[in-house]
CSV table of C-alpha atoms in Angstrom, one decimal:
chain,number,residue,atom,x,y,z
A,291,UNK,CA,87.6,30.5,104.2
A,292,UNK,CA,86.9,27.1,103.9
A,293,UNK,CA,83.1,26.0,103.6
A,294,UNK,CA,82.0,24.5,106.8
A,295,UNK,CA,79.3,22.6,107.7
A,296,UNK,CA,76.1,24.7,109.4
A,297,UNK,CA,73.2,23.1,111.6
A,298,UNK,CA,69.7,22.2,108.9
A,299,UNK,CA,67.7,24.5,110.8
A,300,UNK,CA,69.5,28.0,111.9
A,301,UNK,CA,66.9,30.2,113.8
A,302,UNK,CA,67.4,34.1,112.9
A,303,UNK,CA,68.2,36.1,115.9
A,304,UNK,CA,66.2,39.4,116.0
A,305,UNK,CA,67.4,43.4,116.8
A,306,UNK,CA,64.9,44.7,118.9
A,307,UNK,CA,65.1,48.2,121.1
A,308,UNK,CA,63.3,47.8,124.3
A,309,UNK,CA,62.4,50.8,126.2
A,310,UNK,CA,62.7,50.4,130.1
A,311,UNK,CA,59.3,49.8,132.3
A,312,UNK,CA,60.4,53.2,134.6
A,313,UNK,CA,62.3,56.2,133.8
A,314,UNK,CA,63.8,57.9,136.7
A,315,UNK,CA,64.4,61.7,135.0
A,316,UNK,CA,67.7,63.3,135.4
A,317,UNK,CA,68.0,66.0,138.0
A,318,UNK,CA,67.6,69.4,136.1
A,319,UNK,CA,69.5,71.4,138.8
A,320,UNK,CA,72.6,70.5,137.3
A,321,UNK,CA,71.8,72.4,134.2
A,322,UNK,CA,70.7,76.1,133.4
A,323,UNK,CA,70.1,75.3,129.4
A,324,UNK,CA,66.1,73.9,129.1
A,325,UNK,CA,67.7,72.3,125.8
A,326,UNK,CA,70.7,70.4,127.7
A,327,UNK,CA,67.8,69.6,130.0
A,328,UNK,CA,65.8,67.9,127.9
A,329,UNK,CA,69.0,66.2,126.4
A,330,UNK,CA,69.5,64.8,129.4
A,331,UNK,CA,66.1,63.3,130.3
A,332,UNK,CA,66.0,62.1,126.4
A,333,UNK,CA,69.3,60.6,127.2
A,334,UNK,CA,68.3,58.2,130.2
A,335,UNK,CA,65.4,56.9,127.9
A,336,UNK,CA,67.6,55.2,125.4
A,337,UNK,CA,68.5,51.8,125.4
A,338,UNK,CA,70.7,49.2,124.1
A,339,UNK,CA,69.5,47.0,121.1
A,340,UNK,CA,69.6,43.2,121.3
A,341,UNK,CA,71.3,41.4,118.8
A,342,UNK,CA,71.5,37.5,118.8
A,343,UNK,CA,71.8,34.7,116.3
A,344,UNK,CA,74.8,32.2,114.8
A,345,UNK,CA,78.3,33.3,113.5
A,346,UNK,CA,81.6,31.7,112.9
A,347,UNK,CA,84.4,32.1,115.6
A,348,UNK,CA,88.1,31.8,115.2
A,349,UNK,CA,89.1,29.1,117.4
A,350,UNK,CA,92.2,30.0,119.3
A,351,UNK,CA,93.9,26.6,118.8
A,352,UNK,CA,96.6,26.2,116.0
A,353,UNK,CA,96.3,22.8,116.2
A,354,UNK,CA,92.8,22.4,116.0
A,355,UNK,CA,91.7,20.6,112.7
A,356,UNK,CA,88.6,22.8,112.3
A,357,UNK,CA,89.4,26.4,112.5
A,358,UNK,CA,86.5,27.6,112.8
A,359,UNK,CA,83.4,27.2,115.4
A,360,UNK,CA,79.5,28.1,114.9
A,361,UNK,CA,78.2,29.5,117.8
A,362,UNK,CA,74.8,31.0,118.9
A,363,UNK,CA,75.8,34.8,119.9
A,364,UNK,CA,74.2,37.3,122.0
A,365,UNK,CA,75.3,41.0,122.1
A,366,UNK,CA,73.5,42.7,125.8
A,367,UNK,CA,73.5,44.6,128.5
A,368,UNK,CA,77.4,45.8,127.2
A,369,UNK,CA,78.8,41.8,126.6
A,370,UNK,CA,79.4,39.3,124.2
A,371,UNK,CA,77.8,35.8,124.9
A,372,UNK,CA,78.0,32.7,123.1
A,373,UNK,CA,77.0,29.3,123.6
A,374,UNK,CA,78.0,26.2,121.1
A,375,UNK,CA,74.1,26.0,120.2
A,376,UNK,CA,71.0,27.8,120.5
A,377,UNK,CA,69.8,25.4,122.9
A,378,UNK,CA,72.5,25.8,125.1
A,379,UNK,CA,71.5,29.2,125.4
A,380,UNK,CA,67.8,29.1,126.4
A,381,UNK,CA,66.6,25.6,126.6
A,382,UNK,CA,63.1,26.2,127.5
A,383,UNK,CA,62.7,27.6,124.5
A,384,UNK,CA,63.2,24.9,122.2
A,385,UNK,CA,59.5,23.9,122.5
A,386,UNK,CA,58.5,27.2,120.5
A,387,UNK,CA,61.3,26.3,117.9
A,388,UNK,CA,63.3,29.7,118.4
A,389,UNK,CA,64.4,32.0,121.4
A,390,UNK,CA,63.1,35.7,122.0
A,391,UNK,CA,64.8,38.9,123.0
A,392,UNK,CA,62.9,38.3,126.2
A,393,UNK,CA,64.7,34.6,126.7
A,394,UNK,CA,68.1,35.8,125.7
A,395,UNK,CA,68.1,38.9,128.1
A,396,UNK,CA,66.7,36.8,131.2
A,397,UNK,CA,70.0,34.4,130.7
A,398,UNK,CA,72.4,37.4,129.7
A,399,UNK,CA,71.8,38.3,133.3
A,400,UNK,CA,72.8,35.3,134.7
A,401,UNK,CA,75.4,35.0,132.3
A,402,UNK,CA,78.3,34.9,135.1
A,403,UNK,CA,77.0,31.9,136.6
A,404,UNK,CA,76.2,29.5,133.5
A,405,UNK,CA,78.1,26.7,133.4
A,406,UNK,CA,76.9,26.1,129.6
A,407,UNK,CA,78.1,29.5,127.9
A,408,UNK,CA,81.6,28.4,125.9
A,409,UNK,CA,83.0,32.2,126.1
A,410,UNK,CA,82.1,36.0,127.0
A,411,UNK,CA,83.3,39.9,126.9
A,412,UNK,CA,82.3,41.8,129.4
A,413,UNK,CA,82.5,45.3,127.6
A,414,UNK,CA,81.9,47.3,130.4
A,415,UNK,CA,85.1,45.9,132.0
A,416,UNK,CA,87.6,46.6,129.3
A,417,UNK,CA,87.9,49.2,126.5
A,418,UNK,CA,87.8,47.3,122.9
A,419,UNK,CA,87.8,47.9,119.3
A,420,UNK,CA,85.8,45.9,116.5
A,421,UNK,CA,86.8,46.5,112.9
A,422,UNK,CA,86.0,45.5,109.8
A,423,UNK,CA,88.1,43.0,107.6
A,424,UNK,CA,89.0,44.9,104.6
A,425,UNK,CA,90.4,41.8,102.5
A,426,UNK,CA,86.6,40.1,103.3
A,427,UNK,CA,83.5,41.5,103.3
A,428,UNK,CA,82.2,38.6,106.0
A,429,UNK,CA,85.1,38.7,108.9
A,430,UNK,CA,85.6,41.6,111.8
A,431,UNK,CA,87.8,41.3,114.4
A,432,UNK,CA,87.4,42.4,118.7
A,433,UNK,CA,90.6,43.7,120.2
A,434,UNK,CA,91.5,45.2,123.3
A,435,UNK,CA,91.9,48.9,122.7
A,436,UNK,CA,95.3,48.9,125.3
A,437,UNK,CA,96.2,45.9,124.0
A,438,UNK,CA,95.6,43.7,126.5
A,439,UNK,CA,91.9,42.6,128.1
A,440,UNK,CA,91.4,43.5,131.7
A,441,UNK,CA,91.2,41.1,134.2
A,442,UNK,CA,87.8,39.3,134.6
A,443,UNK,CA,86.6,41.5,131.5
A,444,UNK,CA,87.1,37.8,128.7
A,445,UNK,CA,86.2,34.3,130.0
A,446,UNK,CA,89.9,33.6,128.0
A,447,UNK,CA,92.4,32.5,130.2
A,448,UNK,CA,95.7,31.7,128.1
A,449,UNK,CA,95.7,35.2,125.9
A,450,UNK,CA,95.0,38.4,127.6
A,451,UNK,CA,96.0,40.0,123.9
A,452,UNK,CA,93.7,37.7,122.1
A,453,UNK,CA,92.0,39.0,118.8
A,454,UNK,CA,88.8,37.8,118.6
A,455,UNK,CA,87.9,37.1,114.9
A,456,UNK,CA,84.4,36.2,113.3
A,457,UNK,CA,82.7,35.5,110.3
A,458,UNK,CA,79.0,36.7,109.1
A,459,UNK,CA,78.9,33.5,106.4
A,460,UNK,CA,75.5,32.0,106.7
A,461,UNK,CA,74.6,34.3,109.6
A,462,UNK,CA,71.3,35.8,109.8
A,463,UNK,CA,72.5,39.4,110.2
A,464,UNK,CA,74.9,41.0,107.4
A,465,UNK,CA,78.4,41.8,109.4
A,466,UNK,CA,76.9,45.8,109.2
A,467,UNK,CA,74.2,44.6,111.8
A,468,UNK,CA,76.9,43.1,113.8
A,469,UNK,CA,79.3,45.4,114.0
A,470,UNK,CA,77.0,48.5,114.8
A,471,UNK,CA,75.6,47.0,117.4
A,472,UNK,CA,78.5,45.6,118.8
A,473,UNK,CA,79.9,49.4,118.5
A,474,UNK,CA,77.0,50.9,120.2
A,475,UNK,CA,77.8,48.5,123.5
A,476,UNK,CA,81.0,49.9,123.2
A,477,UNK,CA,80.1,53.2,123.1
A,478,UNK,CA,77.5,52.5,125.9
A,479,UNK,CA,80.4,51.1,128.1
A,480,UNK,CA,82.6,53.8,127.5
A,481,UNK,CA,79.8,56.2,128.8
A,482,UNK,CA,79.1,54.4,132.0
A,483,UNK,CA,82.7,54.2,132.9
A,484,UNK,CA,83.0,57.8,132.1
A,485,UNK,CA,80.1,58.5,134.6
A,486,UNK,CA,81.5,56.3,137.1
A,487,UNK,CA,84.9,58.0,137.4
A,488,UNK,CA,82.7,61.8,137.5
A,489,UNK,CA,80.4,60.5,140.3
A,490,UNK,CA,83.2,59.7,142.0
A,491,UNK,CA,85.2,62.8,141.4
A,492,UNK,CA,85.3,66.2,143.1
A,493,UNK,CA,82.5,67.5,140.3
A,494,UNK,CA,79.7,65.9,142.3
A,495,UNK,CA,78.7,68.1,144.4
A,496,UNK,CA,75.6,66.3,145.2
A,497,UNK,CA,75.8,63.5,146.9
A,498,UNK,CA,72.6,62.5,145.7
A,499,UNK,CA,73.4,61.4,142.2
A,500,UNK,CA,72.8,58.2,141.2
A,501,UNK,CA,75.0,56.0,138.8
A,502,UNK,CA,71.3,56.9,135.8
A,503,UNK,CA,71.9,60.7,136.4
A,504,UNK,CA,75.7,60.7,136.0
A,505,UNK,CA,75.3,58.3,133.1
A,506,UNK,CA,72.4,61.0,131.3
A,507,UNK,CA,75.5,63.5,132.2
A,508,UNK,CA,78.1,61.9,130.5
A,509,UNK,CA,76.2,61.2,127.2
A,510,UNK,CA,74.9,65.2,127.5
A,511,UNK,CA,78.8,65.7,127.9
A,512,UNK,CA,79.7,63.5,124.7
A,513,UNK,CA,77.6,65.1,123.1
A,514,UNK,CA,78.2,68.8,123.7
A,515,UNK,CA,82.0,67.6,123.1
A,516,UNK,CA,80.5,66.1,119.2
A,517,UNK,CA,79.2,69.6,118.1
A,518,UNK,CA,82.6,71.2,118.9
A,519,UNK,CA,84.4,69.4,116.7
């Protein structure tokens, strides 16, 4: 890839794993192993990491002159969120000089509503893959893992099929970082869904499940499901 001209001052993002203020435990009735138990409960105390900082995106356009964009990128809470600067993305932080997990969660949540974000994936709204490039050692690629995005899941509007592409040049995190914790949204996603479709189903017998303890089920689930293979 052609060079292409970065901002003087580039402000490293940070990976940080937050553990939540309150921990509702799973119910235990569910489940006549202590072991799966505690699996269970364990399960409900993990959480995301936090991953945020510049990269180089693809720009859809073919005839755009530059063909590729630096953006200030925020992987939480299951989406990807980018804004054309870091400014853009938390403003009242540029008095410190650089954002914090804290900042970058705050506007992840309001995320739907900014008018300043250039683009987002809502992972939790449509399966996806990310992949390595195997030609370069910088670039991975986001795809839709049926091939098209679900509606409302991408904030593009001409594509549903679009393959988003990125480069790690000049980043502050080696494309490893990114991808791993790109993949463990993904996985995360794929969980809740799950979970959403048993609390729904006939197996709920109890009506008093909530969306946590169908969500500590399906990761004990997963699980069990790993050490069969």
């Amino acid at each position: 890839m052609a060079a292409v001209a970065t901002p003087e001052t580039v402000t490293p993002g940070a990976v940080e794993h937050h553990d939540d203020e309150e921990k509702k435990p799973a119910k235990t009735t569910m489940f006549s192993d202590e072991a799966e138990i505690c699996e269970v409960e364990a399960a409900v105390d993990e959480s995301l990491p936090v991953l945020y900082g510049y990269l180089y995106k693809k720009s859809p356009g073919r005839l755009r002159l530059k063909a590729w964009d630096w953006r200030f990128f925020a992987v939480v809470n299951m989406k990807i969120i980018w804004w054309k600067n870091q400014e853009s993305c938390t403003p009242e932080a540029k008095s410190r000089g650089r954002a914090d997990t804290t900042d970058v969660k705050k506007v992840s949540e309001e995320a739907d509503s900014d008018t300043s974000l250039k683009g987002m994936i809502d992972l939790s709204l449509a399966a996806a893959e990310v992949e390595e490039d195997k030609a370069n050692p910088q670039v991975f690629r986001l795809a839709p893992r049926d091939g098209e995005w679900a509606t409302g899941s991408t904030t593009e509007k001409r594509d549903e099929k679009r393959i988003y592409e990125f480069d790690c040049t000049d980043s502050a995190h080696p494309r490893e970082k990114w991808v791993e914790v790109i993949q463990e949204h993904i996985e995360e996603a794929q969980l809740k869904n799950r979970a959403r479709s048993a609390a729904g189903s006939e197996y709920w017998e109890d009506e008093s499940i909530d969306p946590q303890q169908a969500l500590a089920a399906a990761r004990l689930v997963q699980k069990l499901e790993a050490r069969k293979r």
